[in-house]
Tab-separated table of C-alpha atoms and ligand atoms in Angstrom:
chain	number	residue	atom	x	y	z
A	1	UNK	CA	17.221	-45.169	5.474
A	2	UNK	CA	19.197	-46.655	2.672
A	3	UNK	CA	18.495	-49.829	1.463
A	4	UNK	CA	21.995	-51.243	2.832
A	5	UNK	CA	21.225	-49.215	6.137
A	6	UNK	CA	18.340	-52.260	5.932
A	7	UNK	CA	20.645	-54.988	5.509
A	8	UNK	CA	22.667	-53.854	8.197
A	9	UNK	CA	20.261	-53.812	10.169
A	10	UNK	CA	19.057	-57.293	9.854
A	11	UNK	CA	20.580	-60.305	12.089
A	12	UNK	CA	20.631	-63.208	9.426
A	13	UNK	CA	21.805	-62.352	5.636
A	14	UNK	CA	19.984	-64.404	2.714
A	15	UNK	CA	22.156	-64.804	-0.697
A	16	UNK	CA	20.775	-61.159	-2.062
A	17	UNK	CA	21.339	-58.883	0.765
A	18	UNK	CA	24.880	-60.835	0.669
A	19	UNK	CA	24.774	-59.568	-3.272
A	20	UNK	CA	23.512	-56.310	-2.166
A	21	UNK	CA	26.416	-55.495	-0.147
A	22	UNK	CA	29.060	-56.771	-2.346
A	23	UNK	CA	27.945	-54.191	-5.062
A	24	UNK	CA	27.525	-51.062	-2.604
A	25	UNK	CA	29.101	-48.309	-4.559
A	26	UNK	CA	31.477	-46.100	-2.686
A	27	UNK	CA	29.059	-44.294	-0.422
A	28	UNK	CA	27.094	-46.950	0.678
A	29	UNK	CA	30.502	-48.774	1.563
A	30	UNK	CA	31.386	-47.075	4.235
A	31	UNK	CA	28.808	-47.795	6.427
A	32	UNK	CA	29.740	-51.614	5.768
A	33	UNK	CA	33.168	-50.881	6.206
A	34	UNK	CA	31.788	-49.478	10.104
A	35	UNK	CA	29.648	-52.190	10.296
A	36	UNK	CA	32.262	-54.471	10.141
A	37	UNK	CA	34.641	-52.221	12.386
A	38	UNK	CA	32.104	-52.053	15.427
A	39	UNK	CA	31.661	-55.848	15.558
A	40	UNK	CA	35.575	-56.234	15.111
A	41	UNK	CA	36.124	-54.290	18.191
A	42	UNK	CA	32.598	-56.040	19.786
A	43	UNK	CA	33.261	-59.754	19.105
A	44	UNK	CA	37.075	-59.872	18.484
A	45	UNK	CA	38.549	-56.973	19.673
A	46	UNK	CA	40.886	-54.371	18.127
A	47	UNK	CA	43.724	-56.670	18.188
A	48	UNK	CA	45.982	-58.063	15.541
A	49	UNK	CA	47.366	-61.303	16.004
A	50	UNK	CA	51.116	-62.291	13.934
A	51	UNK	CA	51.816	-65.201	11.655
A	52	UNK	CA	54.954	-65.574	11.133
A	53	UNK	CA	54.970	-66.934	7.471
A	54	UNK	CA	57.257	-69.233	5.773
A	55	UNK	CA	57.061	-69.887	2.372
A	56	UNK	CA	59.154	-73.698	2.383
A	57	UNK	CA	59.303	-74.596	-0.470
A	58	UNK	CA	57.964	-73.722	-4.635
A	59	UNK	CA	57.741	-77.735	-5.208
A	60	UNK	CA	54.690	-78.536	-6.560
A	61	UNK	CA	53.026	-81.021	-7.950
A	62	UNK	CA	49.655	-79.238	-9.317
A	63	UNK	CA	49.317	-76.603	-12.108
A	64	UNK	CA	46.278	-74.505	-11.034
A	65	UNK	CA	45.902	-72.045	-13.591
A	66	UNK	CA	46.372	-69.553	-11.929
A	67	UNK	CA	49.465	-69.791	-9.742
A	68	UNK	CA	53.530	-68.575	-10.795
A	69	UNK	CA	54.279	-71.229	-8.981
A	70	UNK	CA	52.289	-74.176	-10.881
A	71	UNK	CA	54.475	-76.960	-12.178
A	72	UNK	CA	54.472	-76.066	-15.916
A	73	UNK	CA	55.946	-72.817	-14.938
A	74	UNK	CA	59.949	-73.291	-15.727
A	75	UNK	CA	60.658	-69.752	-15.073
A	76	UNK	CA	61.262	-70.388	-11.332
A	77	UNK	CA	64.316	-72.226	-10.080
A	78	UNK	CA	62.680	-74.388	-7.807
A	79	UNK	CA	63.849	-74.693	-4.124
A	80	UNK	CA	63.323	-75.889	-0.565
A	81	UNK	CA	64.403	-74.414	2.408
A	82	UNK	CA	66.555	-76.445	5.024
A	83	UNK	CA	65.451	-77.283	8.149
A	84	UNK	CA	67.920	-74.791	9.472
A	85	UNK	CA	67.079	-72.390	7.697
A	86	UNK	CA	62.973	-73.176	8.819
A	87	UNK	CA	63.810	-73.741	12.440
A	88	UNK	CA	65.602	-69.820	12.456
A	89	UNK	CA	62.813	-68.812	11.022
A	90	UNK	CA	60.537	-70.066	13.183
A	91	UNK	CA	63.466	-68.661	16.259
A	92	UNK	CA	62.805	-65.157	15.060
A	93	UNK	CA	58.868	-65.712	15.333
A	94	UNK	CA	59.581	-67.078	18.582
A	95	UNK	CA	62.011	-64.761	20.346
A	96	UNK	CA	59.912	-61.972	18.538
A	97	UNK	CA	56.824	-62.839	20.512
A	98	UNK	CA	54.736	-63.348	17.265
A	99	UNK	CA	53.219	-66.742	19.163
A	100	UNK	CA	52.919	-68.051	15.892
A	101	UNK	CA	54.128	-69.438	12.295
A	102	UNK	CA	52.525	-70.550	9.141
A	103	UNK	CA	54.308	-73.119	6.927
A	104	UNK	CA	53.258	-72.693	3.847
A	105	UNK	CA	54.412	-74.782	0.192
A	106	UNK	CA	53.595	-76.244	-2.894
A	107	UNK	CA	51.798	-79.274	-3.071
A	108	UNK	CA	53.336	-83.031	-2.360
A	109	UNK	CA	52.749	-85.623	-1.067
A	110	UNK	CA	55.384	-88.050	-1.529
A	111	UNK	CA	56.841	-89.842	1.949
A	112	UNK	CA	59.914	-88.045	1.799
A	113	UNK	CA	58.126	-84.141	1.564
A	114	UNK	CA	55.657	-85.815	4.524
A	115	UNK	CA	58.306	-87.085	6.851
A	116	UNK	CA	60.110	-84.047	6.220
A	117	UNK	CA	57.266	-81.858	7.329
A	118	UNK	CA	56.432	-83.691	10.204
A	119	UNK	CA	60.133	-83.556	11.799
A	120	UNK	CA	60.181	-79.890	11.385
A	121	UNK	CA	57.110	-79.611	13.723
A	122	UNK	CA	58.744	-81.586	15.926
A	123	UNK	CA	61.898	-80.008	15.518
A	124	UNK	CA	59.966	-76.378	15.967
A	125	UNK	CA	58.507	-77.106	19.103
A	126	UNK	CA	60.974	-78.828	20.495
A	127	UNK	CA	62.915	-75.289	20.138
A	128	UNK	CA	59.927	-73.262	20.761
A	129	UNK	CA	59.403	-75.326	23.733
A	130	UNK	CA	55.516	-75.908	22.499
A	131	UNK	CA	54.821	-72.109	22.917
A	132	UNK	CA	54.688	-71.817	19.612
A	133	UNK	CA	51.320	-72.137	17.309
A	134	UNK	CA	52.167	-73.886	13.812
A	135	UNK	CA	49.240	-73.180	10.950
A	136	UNK	CA	49.838	-75.396	7.874
A	137	UNK	CA	49.045	-74.697	4.533
A	138	UNK	CA	50.161	-77.711	2.704
A	139	UNK	CA	47.240	-78.526	-0.010
A	140	UNK	CA	45.174	-81.542	-0.254
A	141	UNK	CA	46.215	-84.410	1.611
A	142	UNK	CA	45.450	-87.970	2.620
A	143	UNK	CA	43.144	-87.762	6.273
A	144	UNK	CA	46.448	-90.173	7.450
A	145	UNK	CA	48.903	-87.099	6.487
A	146	UNK	CA	46.827	-84.593	8.166
A	147	UNK	CA	46.983	-87.071	11.366
A	148	UNK	CA	50.418	-87.619	11.578
A	149	UNK	CA	50.893	-83.802	11.341
A	150	UNK	CA	48.439	-82.942	13.577
A	151	UNK	CA	50.276	-85.523	16.227
A	152	UNK	CA	53.691	-83.657	15.669
A	153	UNK	CA	52.331	-80.748	17.171
A	154	UNK	CA	50.413	-78.621	13.755
A	155	UNK	CA	47.288	-76.640	15.350
A	156	UNK	CA	45.443	-74.980	12.330
A	157	UNK	CA	45.243	-75.696	8.833
A	158	UNK	CA	44.695	-73.414	6.005
A	159	UNK	CA	42.974	-74.841	2.801
A	160	UNK	CA	41.767	-72.395	0.198
A	161	UNK	CA	38.578	-73.689	-1.682
A	162	UNK	CA	39.707	-71.078	-4.577
A	163	UNK	CA	35.872	-70.943	-5.323
A	164	UNK	CA	33.313	-72.069	-3.713
A	165	UNK	CA	31.441	-72.520	-7.674
A	166	UNK	CA	32.326	-76.532	-8.612
A	167	UNK	CA	31.497	-74.929	-12.708
A	168	UNK	CA	34.043	-71.887	-12.140
A	169	UNK	CA	36.224	-74.505	-9.968
A	170	UNK	CA	36.982	-76.553	-13.204
A	171	UNK	CA	37.739	-73.565	-15.587
A	172	UNK	CA	40.232	-72.853	-12.702
A	173	UNK	CA	42.222	-75.800	-13.120
A	174	UNK	CA	43.068	-78.718	-15.194
A	175	UNK	CA	40.520	-81.250	-15.687
A	176	UNK	CA	42.088	-83.918	-13.986
A	177	UNK	CA	42.049	-86.384	-10.336
A	178	UNK	CA	44.695	-84.611	-9.422
A	179	UNK	CA	42.515	-81.143	-9.232
A	180	UNK	CA	38.842	-82.788	-8.479
A	181	UNK	CA	36.976	-80.303	-6.350
A	182	UNK	CA	35.402	-83.030	-4.202
A	183	UNK	CA	38.968	-83.853	-3.478
A	184	UNK	CA	39.281	-80.037	-1.967
A	185	UNK	CA	35.855	-80.100	-0.230
A	186	UNK	CA	36.570	-83.536	1.548
A	187	UNK	CA	40.274	-82.675	2.617
A	188	UNK	CA	37.994	-79.928	4.205
A	189	UNK	CA	35.880	-82.161	6.014
A	190	UNK	CA	38.951	-84.240	6.757
A	191	UNK	CA	40.915	-81.555	8.551
A	192	UNK	CA	37.959	-80.303	10.251
A	193	UNK	CA	37.091	-84.363	11.861
A	194	UNK	CA	41.031	-84.026	12.541
A	195	UNK	CA	40.463	-80.930	15.201
A	196	UNK	CA	42.294	-78.724	13.131
A	197	UNK	CA	41.089	-74.942	13.300
A	198	UNK	CA	39.761	-75.324	9.855
A	199	UNK	CA	40.535	-71.996	7.346
A	200	UNK	CA	39.481	-71.488	3.701
A	201	UNK	CA	39.121	-68.754	1.585
A	202	UNK	CA	39.045	-67.817	-2.159
A	203	UNK	CA	40.449	-65.621	-4.864
A	204	UNK	CA	38.187	-62.253	-5.477
A	205	UNK	CA	38.219	-60.688	-8.718
A	206	UNK	CA	38.868	-63.960	-10.884
A	207	UNK	CA	38.034	-64.055	-14.529
A	208	UNK	CA	34.819	-65.396	-15.038
A	209	UNK	CA	33.784	-65.085	-11.648
A	210	UNK	CA	30.713	-63.325	-10.845
A	211	UNK	CA	29.067	-61.345	-7.481
A	212	UNK	CA	26.323	-64.121	-7.229
A	213	UNK	CA	29.674	-66.489	-7.414
A	214	UNK	CA	31.202	-64.250	-4.592
A	215	UNK	CA	27.763	-63.942	-2.219
A	216	UNK	CA	28.143	-68.185	-2.476
A	217	UNK	CA	31.687	-68.431	-1.734
A	218	UNK	CA	30.415	-66.247	1.851
A	219	UNK	CA	27.713	-68.587	2.409
A	220	UNK	CA	30.115	-71.347	1.826
A	221	UNK	CA	32.272	-70.007	4.786
A	222	UNK	CA	29.324	-69.944	7.191
A	223	UNK	CA	28.040	-73.773	5.773
A	224	UNK	CA	31.042	-74.974	6.834
A	225	UNK	CA	31.512	-73.339	9.616
A	226	UNK	CA	34.619	-72.121	9.615
A	227	UNK	CA	37.381	-70.745	11.509
A	228	UNK	CA	39.131	-69.002	9.900
A	229	UNK	CA	39.116	-66.809	6.084
A	230	UNK	CA	42.041	-66.019	4.159
A	231	UNK	CA	41.206	-64.165	0.821
A	232	UNK	CA	42.435	-62.152	-1.283
A	233	UNK	CA	42.244	-60.053	-4.750
A	234	UNK	CA	43.310	-62.395	-7.456
A	235	UNK	CA	46.537	-61.192	-9.220
A	236	UNK	CA	47.332	-62.229	-12.585
A	237	UNK	CA	50.177	-63.447	-13.270
A	238	UNK	CA	51.900	-63.889	-17.355
A	239	UNK	CA	53.313	-67.277	-17.086
A	240	UNK	CA	50.113	-68.760	-15.982
A	241	UNK	CA	46.795	-70.047	-18.445
A	242	UNK	CA	44.782	-67.511	-17.052
A	243	UNK	CA	46.898	-64.501	-17.986
A	244	UNK	CA	44.741	-64.824	-21.498
A	245	UNK	CA	41.576	-63.404	-20.134
A	246	UNK	CA	43.711	-60.072	-17.970
A	247	UNK	CA	41.663	-57.733	-20.184
A	248	UNK	CA	37.972	-59.404	-18.410
A	249	UNK	CA	39.400	-58.270	-15.301
A	250	UNK	CA	38.354	-55.550	-12.720
A	251	UNK	CA	40.645	-52.964	-12.554
A	252	UNK	CA	43.317	-53.284	-9.379
A	253	UNK	CA	41.445	-50.368	-7.580
A	254	UNK	CA	38.112	-52.027	-8.131
A	255	UNK	CA	39.647	-55.640	-6.829
A	256	UNK	CA	40.861	-53.939	-4.039
A	257	UNK	CA	37.570	-52.578	-2.712
A	258	UNK	CA	35.925	-55.849	-3.655
A	259	UNK	CA	38.102	-57.647	-1.280
A	260	UNK	CA	37.905	-55.199	1.649
A	261	UNK	CA	33.550	-55.928	1.122
A	262	UNK	CA	34.234	-59.266	1.018
A	263	UNK	CA	36.020	-59.177	4.601
A	264	UNK	CA	33.476	-56.774	5.377
A	265	UNK	CA	30.411	-58.695	5.227
A	266	UNK	CA	32.074	-61.974	6.041
A	267	UNK	CA	33.100	-59.914	9.559
A	268	UNK	CA	29.396	-58.799	9.423
A	269	UNK	CA	27.855	-62.429	9.406
A	270	UNK	CA	30.974	-64.473	11.201
A	271	UNK	CA	31.325	-62.394	14.019
A	272	UNK	CA	33.591	-64.292	15.835
A	273	UNK	CA	36.123	-66.113	13.727
A	274	UNK	CA	40.312	-65.062	12.677
A	275	UNK	CA	40.247	-63.311	8.739
A	276	UNK	CA	43.793	-62.587	7.661
A	277	UNK	CA	44.776	-59.338	6.014
A	278	UNK	CA	46.432	-61.051	3.068
A	279	UNK	CA	49.635	-59.692	1.166
A	280	UNK	CA	47.997	-59.525	-2.617
A	281	UNK	CA	45.849	-56.934	-1.265
A	282	UNK	CA	49.375	-55.489	-0.574
A	283	UNK	CA	50.269	-56.129	-3.882
A	284	UNK	CA	47.544	-53.394	-5.488
A	285	UNK	CA	48.363	-51.053	-2.244
A	286	UNK	CA	50.831	-50.370	0.271
A	287	UNK	CA	48.153	-49.971	2.605
A	288	UNK	CA	45.591	-52.907	1.488
A	289	UNK	CA	46.073	-54.977	4.684
A	290	UNK	CA	45.750	-52.169	7.169
A	291	UNK	CA	42.782	-50.754	4.751
A	292	UNK	CA	41.717	-54.364	5.245
A	293	UNK	CA	41.915	-54.423	9.159
A	294	UNK	CA	39.687	-51.528	9.013
A	295	UNK	CA	37.315	-53.663	7.462
A	296	UNK	CA	37.450	-56.317	9.940
A	297	UNK	CA	40.572	-58.624	9.476
A	298	UNK	CA	42.369	-59.546	12.228
A	299	UNK	CA	44.950	-61.451	11.127
A	300	UNK	CA	48.445	-60.401	9.694
A	301	UNK	CA	51.089	-62.442	8.147
A	302	UNK	CA	54.611	-60.798	7.873
A	303	UNK	CA	56.968	-62.837	5.870
A	304	UNK	CA	59.286	-65.143	7.612
A	305	UNK	CA	60.659	-66.372	4.269
A	306	UNK	CA	64.481	-65.974	3.362
A	307	UNK	CA	65.324	-63.100	1.106
A	308	UNK	CA	67.167	-65.139	-1.130
A	309	UNK	CA	64.264	-67.231	-2.022
A	310	UNK	CA	61.608	-64.886	-1.785
A	311	UNK	CA	61.788	-63.968	-6.115
A	312	UNK	CA	60.917	-67.412	-6.368
A	313	UNK	CA	57.705	-67.709	-4.798
A	314	UNK	CA	55.924	-65.097	-6.757
A	315	UNK	CA	52.417	-66.809	-6.843
A	316	UNK	CA	51.251	-63.455	-8.900
A	317	UNK	CA	52.764	-60.032	-10.014
A	318	UNK	CA	53.926	-56.935	-8.182
A	319	UNK	CA	54.469	-58.907	-4.755
A	320	UNK	CA	55.362	-56.747	-2.303
A	321	UNK	CA	58.146	-57.019	0.254
A	322	UNK	CA	60.899	-59.021	-1.809
A	323	UNK	CA	63.541	-57.080	-0.995
A	324	UNK	CA	62.947	-56.865	3.025
A	325	UNK	CA	64.328	-59.052	5.772
A	326	UNK	CA	62.048	-59.785	8.586
A	327	UNK	CA	63.094	-56.931	11.171
A	328	UNK	CA	62.252	-54.470	8.694
A	329	UNK	CA	58.588	-55.524	7.775
A	330	UNK	CA	58.278	-55.925	11.769
A	331	UNK	CA	58.864	-52.572	12.055
A	332	UNK	CA	56.590	-50.987	9.463
A	333	UNK	CA	54.303	-53.347	10.311
A	334	UNK	CA	54.227	-51.801	13.880
A	335	UNK	CA	53.880	-48.129	12.890
A	336	UNK	CA	51.499	-48.474	10.109
A	337	UNK	CA	49.194	-51.146	12.660
A	338	UNK	CA	49.448	-48.158	15.156
A	339	UNK	CA	47.877	-46.008	12.472
A	340	UNK	CA	44.591	-48.004	11.644
A	341	UNK	CA	44.457	-47.855	16.080
A	342	UNK	CA	44.681	-51.533	16.494
A	343	UNK	CA	47.468	-53.155	18.240
A	344	UNK	CA	49.346	-55.515	18.452
A	345	UNK	CA	49.259	-58.917	20.197
A	346	UNK	CA	52.423	-60.089	20.906
A	347	UNK	CA	52.950	-63.726	22.828
A	348	UNK	CA	49.303	-64.215	22.220
A	349	UNK	CA	48.074	-67.740	19.826
A	350	UNK	CA	45.779	-65.930	19.301
A	351	UNK	CA	43.303	-69.167	18.423
A	352	UNK	CA	39.993	-68.479	16.547
A	353	UNK	CA	37.182	-67.824	19.431
A	354	UNK	CA	34.539	-69.635	16.965
A	355	UNK	CA	37.429	-72.588	17.253
A	356	UNK	CA	36.615	-72.168	20.791
A	357	UNK	CA	33.021	-72.079	20.992
A	358	UNK	CA	32.472	-74.256	18.664
A	359	UNK	CA	34.557	-76.962	20.600
B	1	SAM	N1	49.396	-74.992	-2.512
B	1	SAM	C1	48.781	-74.869	-1.334
B	1	SAM	C2	47.647	-74.584	-1.468
B	1	SAM	O1	47.071	-74.557	-2.950
B	1	SAM	O2	46.740	-74.645	-1.099
B	1	SAM	C3	49.587	-74.057	-0.271
B	1	SAM	C4	50.077	-72.810	-1.184
B	1	SAM	S1	49.218	-71.708	-2.550
B	1	SAM	C5	50.651	-70.704	-3.141
B	1	SAM	C6	49.008	-70.386	-1.860
B	1	SAM	C7	47.150	-69.857	-2.323
B	1	SAM	O3	47.609	-69.102	-2.879
B	1	SAM	C8	46.116	-70.729	-3.114
B	1	SAM	O4	45.296	-71.037	-2.229
B	1	SAM	C9	45.992	-69.598	-4.246
B	1	SAM	O5	44.170	-69.012	-3.331
B	1	SAM	C10	46.868	-68.392	-3.775
B	1	SAM	N2	47.294	-67.500	-5.277
B	1	SAM	C11	47.642	-68.534	-6.160
B	1	SAM	N3	47.788	-68.341	-6.767
B	1	SAM	C12	47.261	-66.734	-6.977
B	1	SAM	C13	47.634	-65.554	-8.366
B	1	SAM	N4	47.971	-64.949	-9.422
B	1	SAM	N5	46.157	-64.041	-6.766
B	1	SAM	C14	46.131	-64.574	-5.774
B	1	SAM	N6	46.313	-65.942	-5.051
B	1	SAM	C15	47.239	-66.293	-5.717
B	2	SF4	FE1	50.568	-75.160	-5.630
B	2	SF4	FE2	49.274	-74.305	-4.455
B	2	SF4	FE3	50.394	-72.872	-6.699
B	2	SF4	FE4	48.526	-74.429	-6.960
B	2	SF4	S1	47.564	-72.328	-6.092
B	2	SF4	S2	49.965	-74.564	-8.041
B	2	SF4	S3	48.702	-75.793	-5.360
B	2	SF4	S4	51.593	-73.598	-4.967
């Protein structure tokens, strides 16, 4: 039995085990992916839940060093979708039985933004007769804001920790109050206590990031008892400060492999959570998301943002599907998902089984 096979037989993985799995070469990776697939099938089934992604606005008050839509980047025209446009995208999701949407945007905490989101959530719920589940990905907010949005009818919240190591987090963000690591942790705690299904995640293959950091990231998710995870490869963007370190990065193919191993090891560690196959995987490999489904992921986020805005929501380079209408995305995904042996759970909310148990 190889060392990797012996670890895969264990019930509970420690940091050393996790780091060994993440460092596995191609030969051993096959066994890790197989194990993750078996666990996925047993605990969450071979189903894929769709979350229609609406990239509501690229206005952002923050200046994260990795992100293309950071406030310091004047290259993009800033936009905010109208209420009608958001409702239309949500209607598309509802009519196509996606059952769930994600409202994502740059981070703002002014009252105008907060109440607009509140109205949008209510408007979507009225339009869809409360049949859509709404996930928010709108950054760090006060507890009161999270409560208002929860009361208005949103159910899940995604807030990536980006990297769980505070030292590395500091290198990825400006050193000021708005970008403090502790705020992010407190926001995650506030989300938990508000009653949301809470999701977090990290970028994989960041400059300065080590295998030990990535193992700690997975342990962080486990310790936080998280319900959902969305993580994917870091991809450089030339209008960001981190671009300077691009020569230190793993080649894109290796970053993809590492991201797939992170997903597989997480599935082995947290058997009943929801794990997203994120868009950044597809930016590296056209089949990146499908490979993630085979490595244990069970959620996909087809992009429903109107095509006219997509060029201005470029978090990283080579972002895929910039000119594809939702309808095209949907039929292309259906074929690819069939190919990997999963089925799309149309009309199902797909709540995290872990969340159901936690409550
Ligand atoms: N503004 C909110 C926030 O930061 O939580 C939500 C939207 S933000 C664009 C969503 C995620 O995009 C971030 O959490 C980050 O992990 C990811 N992201 C930003 N720049 C990226 C890059 N260069 N490569 C990969 N992912 C990136
Ligand atoms: Fe703004 Fe989010 Fe990008 Fe940071 S990651 S700059 S908060 S959109």
